[in-house]
């Protein structure tokens, strides 16, 4: 037992356990420090298709009250383009005829358009926002309906209805007044012009009397009608790109790319160790070419296995399979060159001190859990300059739909720059003809 604990690897194992725990805590936890306030950076588009005074007030109210970046759109096509490219998280559409439906006592209509081809938190936030908006719009509509303008309009409508009901009574009153006037002055019956004028005066008099008598009733009825038009808002949710309700579909892009990244990172580490040994036997540039060829084969073969397994767990079409295969090959090449450059720079195994926290940080920045706008500055930078986020978003696009938005071009840039870094590091950093302990970890002889 004493001999066991005299061996340095016994303590290296303990140190490894501590370092790994420390890496995960330091690399992952700070990525969540902007939540929940970071969700305020999500953009919500308000599209007012009614353009009435009520709909404009509601749009202004939402812009002032909702804790998001509220923007307006001029057309539904423009709003959907922002949603498809993930520039916006939600479209709130105030449908045409909103105000007319309100004043008729019908439920006004709101349409929400969402893009579910996104990470978990963004989908949860947009779902909660629709509920919050519906409540606020219902309250705002009720407030608008109690204004004097709406009550006056309803009073006019109610007054006309009551006056129509009182027409028979009004005619009888006019007739009685004419008869009374003729009884006092019988000669008026022989004067048509005077008789017509007298009739018009009687009609105007009766109308004024009815208005005075019915006005309290009209006001009461109009106020009661306005109070009942608190109009429940009818809402419809349209999904630009839909996700099945099973959470396997939600997390598939993250775990597919996480597994691919980890596997390719380990492959690049092993190939770096082989390169460090083989360059003394077959030459530096031949060894480097072999590393690239070996890595390319691995990148081509691995997705066939992982995607075949994934298709047994979740359902997607054959066209989606091959589109996803193309995404995974491109992503795999970017990860391979990226991790190989770091492994070459650090001399193989020591690169894990940098590779592990970088992997964990990319998981946080990938968009699978936290949307890109809700990340803090460092993790938002990672989300646009490292392979994992581009792979996750591209996988969402291949499986569920969405615009490219530069993910593919970012992967090509990573491949090109990382490959250039590998060549430069191999040329400048591996000139020694002497072997070292790291190069002897994976023996490579001419007989191999």
CSV table of C-alpha atoms in Angstrom, one decimal:
chain,number,residue,atom,x,y,z
A,1,UNK,CA,0.0,0.0,0.0
A,2,UNK,CA,2.8,2.4,0.8
A,3,UNK,CA,4.4,1.7,-2.6
A,4,UNK,CA,1.0,2.6,-4.2
A,5,UNK,CA,0.9,6.1,-2.7
A,6,UNK,CA,4.6,6.7,-3.5
A,7,UNK,CA,3.7,6.6,-7.2
A,8,UNK,CA,3.1,10.1,-8.5
A,9,UNK,CA,0.1,9.0,-10.7
A,10,UNK,CA,-1.9,8.3,-7.5
A,11,UNK,CA,-1.8,12.1,-6.8
A,12,UNK,CA,-2.1,13.0,-10.5
A,13,UNK,CA,-5.5,11.1,-10.5
A,14,UNK,CA,-6.7,13.2,-7.5
A,15,UNK,CA,-5.5,16.4,-9.1
A,16,UNK,CA,-7.3,15.5,-12.3
A,17,UNK,CA,-10.6,15.0,-10.4
A,18,UNK,CA,-10.2,18.5,-8.8
A,19,UNK,CA,-9.2,20.2,-12.0
A,20,UNK,CA,-12.1,18.8,-14.0
A,21,UNK,CA,-14.6,19.9,-11.4
A,22,UNK,CA,-13.0,23.3,-11.3
A,23,UNK,CA,-13.0,23.6,-15.1
A,24,UNK,CA,-16.7,22.8,-15.4
A,25,UNK,CA,-17.7,25.3,-12.7
A,26,UNK,CA,-15.5,28.1,-14.0
A,27,UNK,CA,-16.4,27.5,-17.7
A,28,UNK,CA,-20.2,26.9,-17.4
A,29,UNK,CA,-21.6,28.8,-14.4
A,30,UNK,CA,-20.6,32.3,-15.5
A,31,UNK,CA,-22.5,31.8,-18.7
A,32,UNK,CA,-25.7,32.1,-16.8
A,33,UNK,CA,-24.9,35.3,-14.9
A,34,UNK,CA,-27.1,37.4,-17.3
A,35,UNK,CA,-30.2,35.5,-16.6
A,36,UNK,CA,-33.1,36.2,-16.3
A,37,UNK,CA,-32.4,39.8,-17.2
A,38,UNK,CA,-30.6,38.8,-20.3
A,39,UNK,CA,-33.9,37.7,-21.9
A,40,UNK,CA,-34.7,41.4,-22.2
A,41,UNK,CA,-32.4,41.5,-25.2
A,42,UNK,CA,-34.7,39.3,-27.2
A,43,UNK,CA,-36.5,41.2,-30.0
A,44,UNK,CA,-40.3,41.1,-30.3
A,45,UNK,CA,-41.8,42.5,-33.4
A,46,UNK,CA,-45.2,44.3,-33.2
A,47,UNK,CA,-47.1,44.4,-36.5
A,48,UNK,CA,-50.2,46.7,-36.5
A,49,UNK,CA,-52.3,45.8,-39.5
A,50,UNK,CA,-55.4,47.7,-38.2
A,51,UNK,CA,-53.8,51.1,-37.8
A,52,UNK,CA,-56.8,52.4,-35.7
A,53,UNK,CA,-56.4,54.6,-32.7
A,54,UNK,CA,-57.1,51.7,-30.4
A,55,UNK,CA,-54.6,49.4,-32.1
A,56,UNK,CA,-51.9,52.1,-32.1
A,57,UNK,CA,-52.5,52.7,-28.4
A,58,UNK,CA,-52.1,49.0,-27.7
A,59,UNK,CA,-48.9,48.8,-29.8
A,60,UNK,CA,-47.5,51.7,-27.9
A,61,UNK,CA,-48.5,50.2,-24.6
A,62,UNK,CA,-46.8,46.9,-25.4
A,63,UNK,CA,-43.6,48.7,-26.4
A,64,UNK,CA,-43.6,50.5,-23.1
A,65,UNK,CA,-44.6,47.7,-20.8
A,66,UNK,CA,-43.0,44.5,-22.1
A,67,UNK,CA,-39.5,43.8,-20.9
A,68,UNK,CA,-38.0,43.1,-24.3
A,69,UNK,CA,-36.6,45.0,-27.3
A,70,UNK,CA,-39.8,45.9,-29.0
A,71,UNK,CA,-39.6,46.8,-32.7
A,72,UNK,CA,-42.2,47.5,-35.3
A,73,UNK,CA,-42.5,46.0,-38.8
A,74,UNK,CA,-44.1,47.4,-41.9
A,75,UNK,CA,-45.2,44.1,-43.4
A,76,UNK,CA,-45.7,40.5,-42.3
A,77,UNK,CA,-43.1,39.3,-44.8
A,78,UNK,CA,-40.5,41.6,-43.2
A,79,UNK,CA,-41.4,40.4,-39.7
A,80,UNK,CA,-41.3,36.7,-40.8
A,81,UNK,CA,-37.9,37.3,-42.3
A,82,UNK,CA,-36.6,38.6,-39.0
A,83,UNK,CA,-38.1,35.6,-37.2
A,84,UNK,CA,-36.7,33.1,-39.7
A,85,UNK,CA,-33.2,34.5,-39.4
A,86,UNK,CA,-33.5,34.5,-35.5
A,87,UNK,CA,-33.2,38.3,-35.4
A,88,UNK,CA,-36.6,38.3,-33.6
A,89,UNK,CA,-38.1,35.8,-31.1
A,90,UNK,CA,-41.8,36.6,-31.6
A,91,UNK,CA,-44.2,38.4,-33.9
A,92,UNK,CA,-47.3,40.1,-32.3
A,93,UNK,CA,-49.8,40.8,-35.0
A,94,UNK,CA,-52.8,43.1,-34.4
A,95,UNK,CA,-55.1,41.9,-37.1
A,96,UNK,CA,-57.1,44.1,-39.4
A,97,UNK,CA,-60.6,44.9,-38.2
A,98,UNK,CA,-59.4,44.9,-34.6
A,99,UNK,CA,-61.2,48.1,-33.6
A,100,UNK,CA,-64.4,47.2,-35.5
A,101,UNK,CA,-64.7,43.9,-33.7
A,102,UNK,CA,-64.2,45.7,-30.4
A,103,UNK,CA,-67.0,48.2,-31.0
A,104,UNK,CA,-69.3,45.4,-32.2
A,105,UNK,CA,-68.9,43.5,-29.0
A,106,UNK,CA,-66.9,40.8,-30.8
A,107,UNK,CA,-63.6,39.4,-29.6
A,108,UNK,CA,-60.7,41.3,-31.3
A,109,UNK,CA,-58.0,39.1,-32.8
A,110,UNK,CA,-54.3,38.8,-32.1
A,111,UNK,CA,-52.0,36.5,-34.0
A,112,UNK,CA,-48.7,35.3,-32.6
A,113,UNK,CA,-46.0,33.9,-34.9
A,114,UNK,CA,-43.2,31.9,-33.3
A,115,UNK,CA,-40.1,30.1,-34.5
A,116,UNK,CA,-39.7,26.9,-32.5
A,117,UNK,CA,-36.4,26.0,-34.2
A,118,UNK,CA,-34.5,27.4,-31.3
A,119,UNK,CA,-33.2,26.6,-27.9
A,120,UNK,CA,-35.1,25.6,-24.8
A,121,UNK,CA,-35.1,28.9,-22.9
A,122,UNK,CA,-36.2,31.0,-26.0
A,123,UNK,CA,-39.1,28.7,-26.7
A,124,UNK,CA,-40.2,28.9,-23.0
A,125,UNK,CA,-39.9,32.7,-23.0
A,126,UNK,CA,-41.9,33.2,-26.1
A,127,UNK,CA,-44.6,30.9,-24.7
A,128,UNK,CA,-44.8,33.0,-21.6
A,129,UNK,CA,-44.8,36.2,-23.5
A,130,UNK,CA,-47.9,35.3,-25.5
A,131,UNK,CA,-49.8,34.7,-22.3
A,132,UNK,CA,-48.5,38.0,-20.8
A,133,UNK,CA,-49.4,40.0,-24.0
A,134,UNK,CA,-52.9,38.5,-24.1
A,135,UNK,CA,-53.6,39.7,-20.5
A,136,UNK,CA,-52.2,43.2,-21.2
A,137,UNK,CA,-54.1,43.6,-24.4
A,138,UNK,CA,-57.4,42.5,-22.8
A,139,UNK,CA,-56.8,45.1,-20.0
A,140,UNK,CA,-55.9,47.8,-22.5
A,141,UNK,CA,-59.0,47.0,-24.7
A,142,UNK,CA,-61.2,47.3,-21.6
A,143,UNK,CA,-59.6,50.7,-20.8
A,144,UNK,CA,-60.1,51.9,-24.3
A,145,UNK,CA,-63.8,50.9,-24.2
A,146,UNK,CA,-64.5,53.0,-21.2
A,147,UNK,CA,-63.4,56.2,-22.9
A,148,UNK,CA,-66.0,58.9,-23.6
A,149,UNK,CA,-65.4,58.6,-27.3
A,150,UNK,CA,-66.5,54.9,-27.3
A,151,UNK,CA,-69.3,55.5,-24.9
A,152,UNK,CA,-70.6,58.4,-27.1
A,153,UNK,CA,-70.5,56.3,-30.2
A,154,UNK,CA,-72.4,53.5,-28.4
A,155,UNK,CA,-74.9,56.1,-27.1
A,156,UNK,CA,-75.6,57.3,-30.6
A,157,UNK,CA,-76.2,53.7,-31.7
A,158,UNK,CA,-78.5,53.1,-28.7
A,159,UNK,CA,-80.3,56.4,-29.1
A,160,UNK,CA,-81.1,55.6,-32.7
A,161,UNK,CA,-82.5,52.2,-31.7
A,162,UNK,CA,-84.7,53.7,-29.0
A,163,UNK,CA,-85.9,56.5,-31.3
A,164,UNK,CA,-87.0,53.9,-33.8
A,165,UNK,CA,-88.9,52.0,-31.2
A,166,UNK,CA,-90.7,55.3,-30.2
A,167,UNK,CA,-91.7,56.3,-33.8
A,168,UNK,CA,-95.3,55.2,-33.4
A,169,UNK,CA,-95.6,57.2,-30.1
A,170,UNK,CA,-94.0,60.2,-31.8
A,171,UNK,CA,-96.5,60.1,-34.7
A,172,UNK,CA,-99.4,60.0,-32.3
A,173,UNK,CA,-98.0,63.0,-30.3
A,174,UNK,CA,-97.5,65.0,-33.5
A,175,UNK,CA,-101.1,64.2,-34.6
A,176,UNK,CA,-102.4,65.3,-31.2
A,177,UNK,CA,-100.5,68.6,-31.3
A,178,UNK,CA,-101.8,69.3,-34.8
A,179,UNK,CA,-105.4,68.6,-33.8
A,180,UNK,CA,-105.0,70.9,-30.8
A,181,UNK,CA,-103.7,73.7,-33.0
A,182,UNK,CA,-106.5,73.2,-35.6
A,183,UNK,CA,-109.1,73.3,-32.8
A,184,UNK,CA,-107.8,76.7,-31.7
A,185,UNK,CA,-107.4,78.0,-35.3
A,186,UNK,CA,-109.8,76.1,-37.7
A,187,UNK,CA,-108.8,78.5,-40.6
A,188,UNK,CA,-105.3,76.8,-40.7
A,189,UNK,CA,-106.9,73.8,-42.5
A,190,UNK,CA,-107.5,76.1,-45.5
A,191,UNK,CA,-103.8,77.2,-45.5
A,192,UNK,CA,-101.5,74.3,-46.7
A,193,UNK,CA,-98.2,76.2,-46.3
A,194,UNK,CA,-99.0,77.2,-42.7
A,195,UNK,CA,-100.3,73.7,-42.0
A,196,UNK,CA,-97.1,72.2,-43.3
A,197,UNK,CA,-95.0,74.6,-41.2
A,198,UNK,CA,-97.0,73.8,-38.1
A,199,UNK,CA,-96.5,70.1,-38.7
A,200,UNK,CA,-92.7,70.5,-39.0
A,201,UNK,CA,-92.7,72.5,-35.8
A,202,UNK,CA,-94.7,69.8,-34.0
A,203,UNK,CA,-92.3,67.1,-35.3
A,204,UNK,CA,-89.2,69.0,-34.0
A,205,UNK,CA,-90.9,69.7,-30.7
A,206,UNK,CA,-91.8,66.0,-30.2
A,207,UNK,CA,-88.3,64.9,-31.2
A,208,UNK,CA,-86.7,67.2,-28.6
A,209,UNK,CA,-89.1,66.0,-25.9
A,210,UNK,CA,-88.3,62.4,-26.7
A,211,UNK,CA,-84.5,63.0,-26.7
A,212,UNK,CA,-84.7,64.8,-23.3
A,213,UNK,CA,-86.9,62.0,-21.9
A,214,UNK,CA,-84.8,59.1,-23.4
A,215,UNK,CA,-81.3,60.6,-22.8
A,216,UNK,CA,-80.8,59.2,-19.2
A,217,UNK,CA,-81.8,55.8,-20.5
A,218,UNK,CA,-79.5,56.0,-23.6
A,219,UNK,CA,-76.5,57.0,-21.4
A,220,UNK,CA,-77.2,54.2,-19.0
A,221,UNK,CA,-77.5,51.7,-21.7
A,222,UNK,CA,-74.4,52.9,-23.5
A,223,UNK,CA,-72.3,52.8,-20.3
A,224,UNK,CA,-73.6,49.3,-19.6
A,225,UNK,CA,-72.7,48.2,-23.1
A,226,UNK,CA,-69.2,49.7,-22.9
A,227,UNK,CA,-68.7,48.0,-19.5
A,228,UNK,CA,-69.5,44.6,-21.0
A,229,UNK,CA,-67.1,45.1,-24.0
A,230,UNK,CA,-64.1,44.0,-22.0
A,231,UNK,CA,-63.8,41.8,-25.0
A,232,UNK,CA,-61.9,38.8,-24.5
A,233,UNK,CA,-59.1,38.7,-27.0
A,234,UNK,CA,-59.1,35.8,-29.5
A,235,UNK,CA,-55.6,34.6,-30.1
A,236,UNK,CA,-54.0,32.4,-32.7
A,237,UNK,CA,-50.5,31.0,-32.6
A,238,UNK,CA,-48.8,30.3,-35.9
A,239,UNK,CA,-45.6,28.3,-35.9
A,240,UNK,CA,-43.1,29.3,-38.6
A,241,UNK,CA,-41.0,26.2,-37.8
A,242,UNK,CA,-42.6,23.7,-35.4
A,243,UNK,CA,-41.0,21.3,-32.9
A,244,UNK,CA,-42.7,18.1,-31.7
A,245,UNK,CA,-43.7,18.3,-28.1
A,246,UNK,CA,-41.4,15.5,-27.1
A,247,UNK,CA,-38.2,17.0,-25.6
A,248,UNK,CA,-36.0,14.5,-27.4
A,249,UNK,CA,-36.4,16.7,-30.4
A,250,UNK,CA,-35.6,19.9,-28.4
A,251,UNK,CA,-32.3,18.5,-27.1
A,252,UNK,CA,-31.2,16.4,-30.1
A,253,UNK,CA,-29.2,19.2,-31.8
A,254,UNK,CA,-27.2,19.9,-28.6
A,255,UNK,CA,-26.3,16.4,-27.7
A,256,UNK,CA,-25.6,15.4,-31.3
A,257,UNK,CA,-23.0,18.2,-31.7
A,258,UNK,CA,-21.7,17.8,-28.2
A,259,UNK,CA,-20.9,14.1,-28.8
A,260,UNK,CA,-19.4,14.9,-32.2
A,261,UNK,CA,-17.2,17.7,-30.8
A,262,UNK,CA,-16.0,15.5,-27.9
A,263,UNK,CA,-15.2,12.6,-30.2
A,264,UNK,CA,-13.4,14.6,-32.8
A,265,UNK,CA,-11.5,16.5,-30.1
A,266,UNK,CA,-10.2,13.2,-28.7
A,267,UNK,CA,-9.4,12.0,-32.2
A,268,UNK,CA,-7.3,15.1,-32.9
A,269,UNK,CA,-5.5,14.6,-29.6
A,270,UNK,CA,-4.6,11.0,-30.5
A,271,UNK,CA,-3.5,12.0,-34.0
A,272,UNK,CA,-1.4,14.8,-32.6
A,273,UNK,CA,0.4,12.2,-30.4
A,274,UNK,CA,0.9,10.0,-33.5
A,275,UNK,CA,2.2,12.9,-35.5
A,276,UNK,CA,4.7,13.8,-32.8
A,277,UNK,CA,6.1,10.3,-32.9
A,278,UNK,CA,5.7,9.6,-36.6
A,279,UNK,CA,7.4,12.8,-37.9
A,280,UNK,CA,10.8,11.3,-36.8
A,281,UNK,CA,10.1,8.2,-38.9
A,282,UNK,CA,8.2,9.2,-42.0
A,283,UNK,CA,8.9,13.0,-42.1
A,284,UNK,CA,7.0,16.0,-40.8
A,285,UNK,CA,5.0,16.8,-43.9
A,286,UNK,CA,4.1,13.2,-44.6
A,287,UNK,CA,3.0,12.8,-41.0
A,288,UNK,CA,0.9,16.0,-41.3
A,289,UNK,CA,-0.7,14.8,-44.5
A,290,UNK,CA,-1.5,11.5,-42.8
A,291,UNK,CA,-3.1,13.3,-39.9
A,292,UNK,CA,-5.3,15.3,-42.2
A,293,UNK,CA,-6.4,12.2,-44.2
A,294,UNK,CA,-7.1,10.2,-41.1
A,295,UNK,CA,-9.1,13.1,-39.6
A,296,UNK,CA,-11.1,13.5,-42.8
A,297,UNK,CA,-12.0,9.8,-42.9
A,298,UNK,CA,-13.1,10.0,-39.3
A,299,UNK,CA,-15.2,13.1,-40.0
A,300,UNK,CA,-17.0,11.3,-42.8
A,301,UNK,CA,-17.6,8.0,-41.1
A,302,UNK,CA,-18.7,9.1,-37.6
A,303,UNK,CA,-21.9,11.0,-38.7
A,304,UNK,CA,-23.2,8.0,-40.5
A,305,UNK,CA,-23.2,6.1,-37.2
A,306,UNK,CA,-24.5,8.9,-35.0
A,307,UNK,CA,-27.2,10.0,-37.4
A,308,UNK,CA,-28.4,6.5,-38.0
A,309,UNK,CA,-28.7,6.0,-34.3
A,310,UNK,CA,-30.5,9.4,-33.9
A,311,UNK,CA,-33.0,8.4,-36.6
A,312,UNK,CA,-34.0,5.4,-34.5
A,313,UNK,CA,-34.8,7.8,-31.6
A,314,UNK,CA,-36.5,10.7,-33.3
A,315,UNK,CA,-38.3,10.9,-36.6
A,316,UNK,CA,-37.0,12.9,-39.6
A,317,UNK,CA,-37.1,12.5,-43.4
A,318,UNK,CA,-34.5,11.1,-45.7
A,319,UNK,CA,-33.8,14.5,-47.1
A,320,UNK,CA,-33.3,15.9,-43.6
A,321,UNK,CA,-30.9,13.0,-43.0
A,322,UNK,CA,-28.6,13.9,-45.9
A,323,UNK,CA,-28.9,17.6,-45.2
A,324,UNK,CA,-27.9,16.8,-41.6
A,325,UNK,CA,-25.1,14.6,-42.8
A,326,UNK,CA,-23.7,17.5,-44.8
A,327,UNK,CA,-24.0,19.8,-41.8
A,328,UNK,CA,-22.2,17.3,-39.6
A,329,UNK,CA,-19.3,16.8,-42.0
A,330,UNK,CA,-18.8,20.5,-42.3
A,331,UNK,CA,-19.1,20.9,-38.5
A,332,UNK,CA,-16.7,17.9,-38.0
A,333,UNK,CA,-14.1,19.4,-40.3
A,334,UNK,CA,-14.2,22.7,-38.4
A,335,UNK,CA,-14.0,21.0,-35.0
A,336,UNK,CA,-11.1,18.8,-36.2
A,337,UNK,CA,-9.0,21.6,-37.5
A,338,UNK,CA,-9.9,23.8,-34.6
A,339,UNK,CA,-9.0,21.3,-31.9
A,340,UNK,CA,-6.0,20.0,-33.9
A,341,UNK,CA,-4.5,23.5,-34.0
A,342,UNK,CA,-4.8,23.8,-30.2
A,343,UNK,CA,-3.4,20.3,-29.7
A,344,UNK,CA,-0.4,21.1,-32.0
A,345,UNK,CA,0.1,24.4,-30.2
A,346,UNK,CA,0.2,22.8,-26.7
A,347,UNK,CA,2.0,19.6,-27.6
A,348,UNK,CA,-0.8,17.1,-27.4
A,349,UNK,CA,-2.0,16.1,-23.9
A,350,UNK,CA,-1.3,19.5,-22.2
A,351,UNK,CA,-3.9,21.0,-24.6
A,352,UNK,CA,-6.7,19.4,-22.5
A,353,UNK,CA,-6.2,22.2,-19.9
A,354,UNK,CA,-7.5,24.5,-22.7
A,355,UNK,CA,-9.7,22.2,-24.7
A,356,UNK,CA,-12.0,21.1,-21.8
A,357,UNK,CA,-13.0,24.6,-20.6
A,358,UNK,CA,-13.4,25.7,-24.2
A,359,UNK,CA,-15.7,22.7,-24.9
A,360,UNK,CA,-17.9,23.5,-21.8
A,361,UNK,CA,-18.0,27.2,-22.6
A,362,UNK,CA,-19.2,26.4,-26.1
A,363,UNK,CA,-22.0,24.2,-24.8
A,364,UNK,CA,-23.3,27.2,-22.8
A,365,UNK,CA,-22.8,29.5,-25.8
A,366,UNK,CA,-24.3,27.1,-28.4
A,367,UNK,CA,-27.8,28.5,-28.3
A,368,UNK,CA,-29.3,25.1,-27.4
A,369,UNK,CA,-30.2,26.3,-23.9
A,370,UNK,CA,-29.7,30.1,-23.7
A,371,UNK,CA,-30.5,32.2,-26.8
A,372,UNK,CA,-27.5,34.2,-28.2
A,373,UNK,CA,-29.0,37.6,-27.3
A,374,UNK,CA,-29.3,36.6,-23.6
A,375,UNK,CA,-25.6,35.7,-23.2
A,376,UNK,CA,-23.1,38.1,-21.7
A,377,UNK,CA,-20.4,39.6,-23.8
A,378,UNK,CA,-17.7,36.9,-23.6
A,379,UNK,CA,-20.1,34.0,-24.3
A,380,UNK,CA,-21.8,35.9,-27.1
A,381,UNK,CA,-18.4,36.3,-28.7
A,382,UNK,CA,-17.8,32.6,-28.3
A,383,UNK,CA,-21.2,31.9,-30.0
A,384,UNK,CA,-20.0,33.6,-33.2
A,385,UNK,CA,-16.4,32.5,-33.3
A,386,UNK,CA,-16.3,28.8,-32.3
A,387,UNK,CA,-17.6,25.7,-34.0
A,388,UNK,CA,-20.3,24.4,-31.5
A,389,UNK,CA,-22.9,27.2,-31.8
A,390,UNK,CA,-22.7,27.1,-35.6
A,391,UNK,CA,-23.2,23.4,-35.6
A,392,UNK,CA,-26.1,23.5,-33.2
A,393,UNK,CA,-28.0,26.2,-35.1
A,394,UNK,CA,-27.2,24.5,-38.5
A,395,UNK,CA,-28.6,21.3,-37.0
A,396,UNK,CA,-31.8,23.1,-35.9
A,397,UNK,CA,-32.1,24.3,-39.5
A,398,UNK,CA,-31.6,20.9,-41.0
A,399,UNK,CA,-34.1,19.2,-38.7
A,400,UNK,CA,-36.8,21.8,-38.2
A,401,UNK,CA,-36.1,24.7,-40.5
A,402,UNK,CA,-34.6,28.2,-40.4
A,403,UNK,CA,-32.4,30.5,-42.3
A,404,UNK,CA,-28.6,29.9,-42.6
A,405,UNK,CA,-27.7,33.4,-41.2
A,406,UNK,CA,-24.0,32.9,-41.7
A,407,UNK,CA,-23.5,29.6,-39.8
A,408,UNK,CA,-22.1,27.8,-42.8
A,409,UNK,CA,-19.7,30.6,-43.8
A,410,UNK,CA,-18.5,30.8,-40.2
A,411,UNK,CA,-17.6,27.1,-40.3
A,412,UNK,CA,-15.7,27.5,-43.5
A,413,UNK,CA,-13.7,30.4,-42.0
A,414,UNK,CA,-12.9,28.3,-39.0
A,415,UNK,CA,-11.7,25.4,-41.2
A,416,UNK,CA,-9.5,27.7,-43.3
A,417,UNK,CA,-8.0,29.6,-40.4
A,418,UNK,CA,-7.4,26.6,-38.2
A,419,UNK,CA,-5.8,24.6,-41.1
A,420,UNK,CA,-3.5,27.5,-41.7
A,421,UNK,CA,-2.7,27.6,-38.0
A,422,UNK,CA,-1.9,23.9,-38.1
A,423,UNK,CA,0.5,24.3,-41.0
A,424,UNK,CA,2.3,27.2,-39.4
A,425,UNK,CA,2.6,25.5,-36.0
A,426,UNK,CA,3.8,22.3,-37.7
A,427,UNK,CA,6.4,24.3,-39.7
A,428,UNK,CA,7.6,26.6,-36.9
A,429,UNK,CA,7.1,24.5,-33.8
A,430,UNK,CA,8.2,21.0,-34.7
A,431,UNK,CA,11.7,21.4,-36.0
A,432,UNK,CA,13.6,19.4,-33.4
A,433,UNK,CA,14.9,16.0,-34.5
A,434,UNK,CA,15.1,14.8,-30.9
A,435,UNK,CA,12.3,12.8,-29.4
A,436,UNK,CA,10.7,14.0,-26.1
A,437,UNK,CA,8.6,12.2,-23.5
A,438,UNK,CA,5.4,13.3,-25.1
A,439,UNK,CA,6.4,12.1,-28.5
A,440,UNK,CA,7.2,8.7,-27.0
A,441,UNK,CA,3.7,8.2,-25.5
A,442,UNK,CA,2.5,6.7,-28.8
A,443,UNK,CA,5.5,4.8,-30.3
A,444,UNK,CA,5.8,4.8,-34.0
A,445,UNK,CA,8.5,2.8,-35.8
A,446,UNK,CA,9.3,2.1,-39.4
A,447,UNK,CA,7.8,-1.3,-38.9
A,448,UNK,CA,4.4,0.1,-38.2
